[in-house]
Coordinates of C-alpha atoms in Angstrom, one line a residue:
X22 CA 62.7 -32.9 9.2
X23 CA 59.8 -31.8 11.0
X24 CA 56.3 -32.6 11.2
X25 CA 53.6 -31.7 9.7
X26 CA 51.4 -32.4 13.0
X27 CA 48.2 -33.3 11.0
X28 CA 46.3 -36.4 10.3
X29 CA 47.7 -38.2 7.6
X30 CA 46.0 -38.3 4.1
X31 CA 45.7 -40.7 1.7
X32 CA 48.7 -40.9 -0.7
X33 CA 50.6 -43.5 -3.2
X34 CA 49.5 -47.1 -2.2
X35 CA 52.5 -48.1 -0.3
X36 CA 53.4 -45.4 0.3
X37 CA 53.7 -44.5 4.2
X38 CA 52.1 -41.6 6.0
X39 CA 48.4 -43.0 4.1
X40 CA 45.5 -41.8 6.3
X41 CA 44.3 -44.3 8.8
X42 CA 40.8 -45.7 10.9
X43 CA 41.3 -43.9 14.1
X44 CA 42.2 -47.6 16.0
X45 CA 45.2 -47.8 13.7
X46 CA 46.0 -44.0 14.2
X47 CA 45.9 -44.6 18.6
X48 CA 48.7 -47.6 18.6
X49 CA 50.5 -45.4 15.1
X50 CA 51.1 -43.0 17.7
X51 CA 53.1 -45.1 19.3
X52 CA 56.3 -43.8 17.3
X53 CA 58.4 -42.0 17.4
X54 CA 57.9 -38.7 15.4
X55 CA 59.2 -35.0 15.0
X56 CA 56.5 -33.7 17.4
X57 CA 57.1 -32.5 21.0
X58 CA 55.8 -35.3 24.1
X59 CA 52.1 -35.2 24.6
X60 CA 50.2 -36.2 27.8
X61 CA 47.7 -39.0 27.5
X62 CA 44.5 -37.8 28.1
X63 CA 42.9 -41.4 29.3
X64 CA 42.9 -43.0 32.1
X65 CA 44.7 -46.2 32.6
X66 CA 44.4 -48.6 29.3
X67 CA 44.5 -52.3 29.3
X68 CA 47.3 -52.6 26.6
X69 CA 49.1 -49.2 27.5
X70 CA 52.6 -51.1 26.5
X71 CA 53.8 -48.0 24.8
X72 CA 54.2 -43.9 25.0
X73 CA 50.0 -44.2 23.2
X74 CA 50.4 -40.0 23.9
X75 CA 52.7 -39.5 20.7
X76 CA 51.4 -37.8 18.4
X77 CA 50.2 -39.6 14.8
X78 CA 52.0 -40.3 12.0
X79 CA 52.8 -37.3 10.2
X80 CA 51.5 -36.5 6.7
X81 CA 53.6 -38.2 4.0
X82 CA 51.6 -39.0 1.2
X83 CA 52.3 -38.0 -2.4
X84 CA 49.2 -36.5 -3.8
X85 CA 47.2 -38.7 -6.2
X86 CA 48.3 -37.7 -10.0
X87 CA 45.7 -36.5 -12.3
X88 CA 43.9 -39.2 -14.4
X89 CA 45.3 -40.6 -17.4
X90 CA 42.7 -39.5 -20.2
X91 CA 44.6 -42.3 -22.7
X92 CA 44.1 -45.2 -20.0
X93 CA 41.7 -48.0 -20.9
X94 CA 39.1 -49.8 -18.6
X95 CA 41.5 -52.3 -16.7
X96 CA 39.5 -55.4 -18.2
X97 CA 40.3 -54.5 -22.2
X98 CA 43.9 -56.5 -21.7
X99 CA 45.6 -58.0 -24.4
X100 CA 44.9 -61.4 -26.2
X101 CA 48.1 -63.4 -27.3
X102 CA 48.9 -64.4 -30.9
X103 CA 46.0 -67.1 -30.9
X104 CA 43.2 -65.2 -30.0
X105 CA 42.8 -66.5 -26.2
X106 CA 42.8 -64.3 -23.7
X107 CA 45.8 -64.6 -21.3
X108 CA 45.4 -66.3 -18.2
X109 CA 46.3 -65.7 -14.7
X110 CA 48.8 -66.4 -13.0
X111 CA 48.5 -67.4 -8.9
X112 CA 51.7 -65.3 -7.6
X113 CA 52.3 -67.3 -4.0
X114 CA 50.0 -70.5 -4.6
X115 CA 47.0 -69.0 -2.2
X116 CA 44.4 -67.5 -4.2
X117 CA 45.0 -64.1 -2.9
X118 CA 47.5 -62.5 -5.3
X119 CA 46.8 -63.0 -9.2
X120 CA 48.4 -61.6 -12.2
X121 CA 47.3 -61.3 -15.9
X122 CA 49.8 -60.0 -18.5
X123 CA 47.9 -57.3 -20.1
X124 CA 50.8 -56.0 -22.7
X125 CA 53.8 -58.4 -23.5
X126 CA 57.5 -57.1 -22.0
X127 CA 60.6 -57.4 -23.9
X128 CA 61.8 -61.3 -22.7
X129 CA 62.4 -62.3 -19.2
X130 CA 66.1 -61.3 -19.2
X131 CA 64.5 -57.9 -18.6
X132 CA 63.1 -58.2 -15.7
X133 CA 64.2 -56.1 -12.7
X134 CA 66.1 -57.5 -9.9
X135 CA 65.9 -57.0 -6.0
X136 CA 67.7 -54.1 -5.1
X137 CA 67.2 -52.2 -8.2
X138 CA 65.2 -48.6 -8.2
X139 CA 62.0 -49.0 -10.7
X140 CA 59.5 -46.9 -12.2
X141 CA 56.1 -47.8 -12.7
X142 CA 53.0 -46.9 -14.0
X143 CA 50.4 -48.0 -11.7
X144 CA 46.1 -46.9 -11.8
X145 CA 44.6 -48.8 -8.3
X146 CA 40.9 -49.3 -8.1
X147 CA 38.2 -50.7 -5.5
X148 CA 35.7 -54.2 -7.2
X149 CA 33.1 -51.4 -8.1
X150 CA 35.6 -49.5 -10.2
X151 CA 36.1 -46.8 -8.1
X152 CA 39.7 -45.6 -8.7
X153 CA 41.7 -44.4 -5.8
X154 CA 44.7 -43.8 -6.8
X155 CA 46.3 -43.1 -10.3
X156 CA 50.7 -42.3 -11.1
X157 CA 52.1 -41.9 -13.8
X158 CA 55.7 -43.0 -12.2
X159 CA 56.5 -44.0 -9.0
X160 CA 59.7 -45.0 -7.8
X161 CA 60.9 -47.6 -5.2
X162 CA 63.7 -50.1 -4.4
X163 CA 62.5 -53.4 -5.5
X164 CA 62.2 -55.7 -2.5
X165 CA 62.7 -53.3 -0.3
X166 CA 58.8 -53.4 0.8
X167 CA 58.4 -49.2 0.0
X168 CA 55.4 -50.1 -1.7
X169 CA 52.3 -52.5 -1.2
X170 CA 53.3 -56.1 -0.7
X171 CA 51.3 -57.1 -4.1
X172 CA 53.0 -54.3 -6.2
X173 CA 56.4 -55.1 -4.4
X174 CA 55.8 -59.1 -5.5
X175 CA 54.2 -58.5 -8.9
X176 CA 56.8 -56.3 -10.1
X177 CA 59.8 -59.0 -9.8
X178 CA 57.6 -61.1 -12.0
X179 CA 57.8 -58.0 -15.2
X180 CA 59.3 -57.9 -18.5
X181 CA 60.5 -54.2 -19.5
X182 CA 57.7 -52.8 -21.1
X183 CA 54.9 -55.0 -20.0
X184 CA 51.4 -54.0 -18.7
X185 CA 49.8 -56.5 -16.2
X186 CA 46.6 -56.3 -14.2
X187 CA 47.1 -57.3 -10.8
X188 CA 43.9 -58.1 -8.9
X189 CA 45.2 -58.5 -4.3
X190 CA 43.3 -59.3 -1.4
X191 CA 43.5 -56.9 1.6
X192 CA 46.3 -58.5 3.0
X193 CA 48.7 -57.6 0.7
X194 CA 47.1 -54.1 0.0
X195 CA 45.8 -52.0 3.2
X196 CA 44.6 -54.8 5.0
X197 CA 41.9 -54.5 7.8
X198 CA 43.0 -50.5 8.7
X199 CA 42.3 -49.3 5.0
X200 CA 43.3 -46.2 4.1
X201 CA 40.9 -43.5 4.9
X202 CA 38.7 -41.8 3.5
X203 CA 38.3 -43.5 0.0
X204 CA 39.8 -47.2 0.6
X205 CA 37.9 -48.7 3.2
X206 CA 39.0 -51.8 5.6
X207 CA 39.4 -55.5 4.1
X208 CA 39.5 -54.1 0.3
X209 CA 40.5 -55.8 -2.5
X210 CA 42.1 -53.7 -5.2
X211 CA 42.8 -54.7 -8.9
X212 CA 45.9 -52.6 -9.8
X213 CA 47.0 -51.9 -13.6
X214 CA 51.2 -51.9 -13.5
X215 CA 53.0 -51.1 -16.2
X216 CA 57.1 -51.3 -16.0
X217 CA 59.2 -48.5 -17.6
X218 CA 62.4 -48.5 -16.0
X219 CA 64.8 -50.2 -14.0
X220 CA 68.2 -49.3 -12.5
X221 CA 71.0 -49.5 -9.9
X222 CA 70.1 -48.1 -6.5
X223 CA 72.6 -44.9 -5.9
X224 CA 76.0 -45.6 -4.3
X225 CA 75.0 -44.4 -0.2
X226 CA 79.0 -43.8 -0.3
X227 CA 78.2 -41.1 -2.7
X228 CA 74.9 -39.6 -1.6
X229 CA 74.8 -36.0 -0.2
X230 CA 73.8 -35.5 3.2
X231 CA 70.5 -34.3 2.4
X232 CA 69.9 -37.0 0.4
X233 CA 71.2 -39.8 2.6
X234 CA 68.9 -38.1 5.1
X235 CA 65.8 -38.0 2.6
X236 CA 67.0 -41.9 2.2
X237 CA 66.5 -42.7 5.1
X238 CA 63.3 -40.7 6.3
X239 CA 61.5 -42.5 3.5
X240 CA 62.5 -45.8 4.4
X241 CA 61.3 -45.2 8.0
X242 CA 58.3 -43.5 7.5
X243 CA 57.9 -47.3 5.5
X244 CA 58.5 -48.7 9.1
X245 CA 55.9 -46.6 10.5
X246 CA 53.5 -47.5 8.2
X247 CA 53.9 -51.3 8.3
X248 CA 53.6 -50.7 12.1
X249 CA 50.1 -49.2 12.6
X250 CA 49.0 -51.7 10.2
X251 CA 50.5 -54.0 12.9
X252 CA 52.7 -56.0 10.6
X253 CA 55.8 -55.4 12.8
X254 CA 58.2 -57.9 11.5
X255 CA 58.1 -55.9 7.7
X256 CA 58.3 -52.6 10.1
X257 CA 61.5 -53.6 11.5
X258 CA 62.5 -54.3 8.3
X259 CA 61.8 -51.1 7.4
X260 CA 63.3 -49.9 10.4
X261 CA 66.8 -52.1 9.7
X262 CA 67.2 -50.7 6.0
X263 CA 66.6 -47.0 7.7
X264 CA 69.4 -47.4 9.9
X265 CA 71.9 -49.2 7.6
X266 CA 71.9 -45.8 5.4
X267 CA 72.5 -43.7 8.5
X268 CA 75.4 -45.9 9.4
X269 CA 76.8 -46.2 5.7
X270 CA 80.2 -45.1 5.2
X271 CA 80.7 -41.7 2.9
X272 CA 83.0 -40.3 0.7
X273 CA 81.3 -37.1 1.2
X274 CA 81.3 -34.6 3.7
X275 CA 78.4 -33.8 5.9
X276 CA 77.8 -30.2 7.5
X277 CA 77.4 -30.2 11.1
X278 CA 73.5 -29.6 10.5
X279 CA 73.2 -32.7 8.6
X280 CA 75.2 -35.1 11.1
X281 CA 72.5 -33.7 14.2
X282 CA 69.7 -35.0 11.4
X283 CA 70.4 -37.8 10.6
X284 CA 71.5 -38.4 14.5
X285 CA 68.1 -37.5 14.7
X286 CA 66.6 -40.1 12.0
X287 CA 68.5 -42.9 13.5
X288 CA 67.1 -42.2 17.0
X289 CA 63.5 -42.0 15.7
X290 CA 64.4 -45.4 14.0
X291 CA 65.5 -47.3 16.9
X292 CA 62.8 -45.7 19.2
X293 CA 60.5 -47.2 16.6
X294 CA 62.5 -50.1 16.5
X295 CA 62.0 -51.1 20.2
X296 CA 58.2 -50.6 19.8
X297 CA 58.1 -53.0 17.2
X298 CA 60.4 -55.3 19.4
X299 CA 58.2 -55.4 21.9
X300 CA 54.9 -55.8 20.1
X301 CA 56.6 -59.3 18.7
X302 CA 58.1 -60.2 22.6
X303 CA 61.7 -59.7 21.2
X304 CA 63.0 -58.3 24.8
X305 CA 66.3 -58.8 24.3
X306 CA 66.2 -57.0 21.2
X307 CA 63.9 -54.2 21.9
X308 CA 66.9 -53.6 25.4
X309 CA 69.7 -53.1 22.6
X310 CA 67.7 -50.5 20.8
X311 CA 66.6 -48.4 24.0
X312 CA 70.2 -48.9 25.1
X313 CA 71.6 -47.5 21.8
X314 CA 69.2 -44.5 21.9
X315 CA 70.3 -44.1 25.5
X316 CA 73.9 -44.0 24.2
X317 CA 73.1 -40.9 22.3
X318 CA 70.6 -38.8 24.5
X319 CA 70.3 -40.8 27.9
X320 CA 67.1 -38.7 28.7
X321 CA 65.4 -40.0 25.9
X322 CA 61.9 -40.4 27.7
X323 CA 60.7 -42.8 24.9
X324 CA 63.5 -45.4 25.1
X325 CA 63.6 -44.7 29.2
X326 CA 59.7 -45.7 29.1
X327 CA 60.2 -48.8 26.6
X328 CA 63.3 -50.0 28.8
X329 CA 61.2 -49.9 31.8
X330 CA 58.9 -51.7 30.0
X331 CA 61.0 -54.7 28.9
X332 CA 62.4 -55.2 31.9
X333 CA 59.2 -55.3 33.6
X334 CA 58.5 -57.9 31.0
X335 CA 61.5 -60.1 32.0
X336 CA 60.1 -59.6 35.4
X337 CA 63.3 -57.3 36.9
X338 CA 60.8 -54.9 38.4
X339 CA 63.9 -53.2 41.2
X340 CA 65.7 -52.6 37.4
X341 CA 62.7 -51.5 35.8
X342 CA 61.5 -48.8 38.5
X343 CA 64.1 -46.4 38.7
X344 CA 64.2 -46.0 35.1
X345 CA 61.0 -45.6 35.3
X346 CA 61.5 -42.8 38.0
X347 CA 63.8 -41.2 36.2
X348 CA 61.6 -40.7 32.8
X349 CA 59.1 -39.6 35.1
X350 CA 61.4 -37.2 37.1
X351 CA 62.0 -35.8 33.4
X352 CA 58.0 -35.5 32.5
X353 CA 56.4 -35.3 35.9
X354 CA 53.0 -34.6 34.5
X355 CA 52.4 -37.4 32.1
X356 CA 49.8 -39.8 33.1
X357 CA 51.2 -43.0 31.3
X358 CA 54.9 -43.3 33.3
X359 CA 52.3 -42.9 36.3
X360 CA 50.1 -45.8 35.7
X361 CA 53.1 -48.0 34.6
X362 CA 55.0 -47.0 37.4
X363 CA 52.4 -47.9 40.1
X364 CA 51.9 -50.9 38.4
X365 CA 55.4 -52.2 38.6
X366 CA 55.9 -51.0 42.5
X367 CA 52.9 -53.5 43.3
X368 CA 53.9 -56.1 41.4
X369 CA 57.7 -55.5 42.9
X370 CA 55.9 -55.6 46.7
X371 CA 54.0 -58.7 45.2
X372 CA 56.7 -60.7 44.2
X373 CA 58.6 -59.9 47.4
X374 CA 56.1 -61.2 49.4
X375 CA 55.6 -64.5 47.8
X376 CA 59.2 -64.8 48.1
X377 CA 59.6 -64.4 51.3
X378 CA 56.5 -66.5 51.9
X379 CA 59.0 -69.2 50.5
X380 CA 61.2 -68.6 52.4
X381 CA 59.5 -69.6 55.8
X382 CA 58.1 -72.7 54.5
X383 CA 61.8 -73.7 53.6
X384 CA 62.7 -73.0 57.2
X385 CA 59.4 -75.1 58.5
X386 CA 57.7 -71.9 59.4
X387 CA 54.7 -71.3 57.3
X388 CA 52.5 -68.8 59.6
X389 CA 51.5 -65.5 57.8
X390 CA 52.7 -63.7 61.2
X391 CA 56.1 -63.4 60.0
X392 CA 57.2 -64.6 63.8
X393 CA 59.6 -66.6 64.0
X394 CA 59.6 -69.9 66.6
X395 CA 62.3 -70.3 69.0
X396 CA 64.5 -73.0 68.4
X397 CA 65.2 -75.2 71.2
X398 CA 69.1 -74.0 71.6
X399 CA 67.8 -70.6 72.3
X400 CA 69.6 -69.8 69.0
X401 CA 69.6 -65.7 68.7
X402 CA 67.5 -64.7 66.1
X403 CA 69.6 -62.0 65.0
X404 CA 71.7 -64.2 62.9
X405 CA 71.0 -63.7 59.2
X406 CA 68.3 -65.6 57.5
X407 CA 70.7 -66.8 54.8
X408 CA 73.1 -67.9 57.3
X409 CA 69.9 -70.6 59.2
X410 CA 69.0 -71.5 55.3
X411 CA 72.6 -72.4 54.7
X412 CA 73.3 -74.1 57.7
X413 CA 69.9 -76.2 57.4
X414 CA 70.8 -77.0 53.6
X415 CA 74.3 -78.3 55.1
X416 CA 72.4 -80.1 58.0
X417 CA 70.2 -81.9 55.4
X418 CA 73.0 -82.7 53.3
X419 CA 74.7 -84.6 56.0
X420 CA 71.7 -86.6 57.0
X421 CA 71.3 -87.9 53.6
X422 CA 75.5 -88.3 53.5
X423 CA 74.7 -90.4 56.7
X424 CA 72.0 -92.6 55.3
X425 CA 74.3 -93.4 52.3
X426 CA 76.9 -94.2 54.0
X427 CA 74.6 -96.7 55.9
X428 CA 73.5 -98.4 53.3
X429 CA 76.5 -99.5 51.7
X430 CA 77.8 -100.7 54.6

């Protein structure tokens, strides 16, 4: 499944591969992607906690169906049997997510449930009217976050057949990235939904390999678009549901081609996986995923760098640098392993040092001259220095075993 190698375009809302602001495009290409390794052209960055030379997001966007010449301005909704217009209805209790019933559904015992595929009708504009994105059916598992959060929430509240206007703050639409060129950051949009179907999700037991791997790609590509939004709790989501189809059972048989790609998708999904681990301080988690990657193609540079990485978060810098060496050893000229690499040897020399600063003023010798005084027994100095700390532990202990003893007596 390769790449297309450009800069993403606008597409479906929800949809991932949408075009980004450049900020959001640098720490998108963070993931993990079909291109080859790039080398960073920058010098040292302040936050460089990832490989910030992959290459973007590649270009997944449906493009925008033609306008519907039957649809009516998104204000002319529906009034109810009385004459009143309806009123709207505050999804989560915040303010920032309404919905108006435009055109009655068919009862609430049609409504589509969590898990099912649905088909919508959905026209998205800007508050000046502008519209930015019109189709005429677009599919997605409900709940499964494959589309904007409000569609995705708004959706579980429809009736078969019935038209709502749904009008979202940024945060639950493109938030402060936007989606360049035509929806621009912090928008609200007021989106027109309309529901015509609803359905079981396809059996994975039964799904071709092609279409297990289509699956998969789409729910991952989901992942990578919750992630340069920086929402990385919804990314690994994304991520999860991506790997559960790869690892489904099947009752149907794979060619050797398809069991390298979708090898292939779940690598990409755990490399992403750790990324997102680590932007949320989950090191424990983000290790598993590197280690699992490792499992499959131990000179994976990505997961080699993001190991490194946690470690050196945990503070295990002699772990953390010859992993480090070793994904360098494998790309010698790229700049990133470099910077990260020096970084943990002087903090590794650093944390030595205070250590065995410690050390001497356990043992009553706190001079920076790292000579030691001669005891008065002429003891040899070439003893061990854990052998003098134990025997000084066991020396103290007995004093304090003496005193005791004194006392109760």
């Amino acid at each position: 499944m390769a790449s297309s190698g450009e800069e993403p375009r606008s597409g479906s809302p929800g949809r991932a591969g949408t075009g980004t602001e450049p900020a959001a495009a640098t720490d998108a290409a963070h993931l993990d992607t079909a291109e080859e390794f790039e080398v960073l052209e920058e010098e040292e960055e302040e936050d460089d906690d990832d490989l910030s030379e992959l290459p973007p997001l590649e270009d997944v966007g449906r493009p925008p169906a033609p306008p519907r010449e039957d649809t009516q301005p998104l204000e002319q909704g529906a009034e109810d049997a009385a004459g009143d217009p309806p009123e709207w209805l505050d999804v989560l209790g915040n303010g920032l997510l309404k919905k108006k019933t435009l055109v009655p559904g068919q009862g609430v015992d049609t409504r589509p449930q969590k898990g099912q595929d649905v088909t919508i009708r959905l026209r998205a504009t800007l508050e000046d009217g502008t519209v930015v994105e019109e189709d005429p059916a677009l599919t997605f598992t409900l709940g499964d976050c494959d589309v904007l959060q409000a569609v995705d929430l708004c959706v579980q509240l429809l009736e078969m057949g019935e038209t709502a206007l749904i009008v979202s703050e940024a945060k639950y639409c493109y938030g402060a990235q936007g989606r360049s060129p035509d929806i621009p950051p912090n928008a609200s949009l007021t989106l027109e939904v309309e529901l015509l179907a609803a359905q079981d999700a396809p059996d994975l037991e039964l799904l071709s390999g092609k279409e297990k791997i289509q699956l998969a790609n789409r729910k991952r590509e989901r992942g990578n678009f919750f992630y340069q939004q920086a929402d990385y709790v919804l990314a690994i989501n994304s991520y999860d549901i991506a790997l559960r189809i790869v690892g489904s059972s099947s009752k149907v048989d794979f060619s050797p081609d398809e069991e390298a790609e979708l090898l292939d998708v779940k690598v990409k999904c755990l490399n992403n996986l750790a990324a997102s681990q680590l932007k949320l301080d989950h090191f424990k988690a983000a290790l598993k995923s590197c280690n699992l990657v490792l499992e499959h193609q131990p000179g994976n540079i990505k997961a080699l760098f993001r190991k490194g990485k946690v470690l050196a978060q945990q503070g295990e810098y002699r772990e953390a640098i010859p992993i480090l060496k070793a994904a360098l050893k494998l790309e010698p000229s790229n700049k990133t392993i470099h910077t990260e690499l020096s970084k943990l040897v002087k903090k590794h020399v650093d944390q030595r040092n205070v250590e065995t600063e410690m050390y001497r003023k356990m043992l009553g010798n706190p001079s920076a001259t790292g000579t030691p005084r001669k005891c008065k027994d002429k003891l040899p100095w070439s003893i061990p220095w854990k052998w003098l700390f134990g025997a000084t532990a066991i020396a103290l202990g007995g004093v304090a075993l003496s005193v005791v003893i004194a006392a109760r007596n």
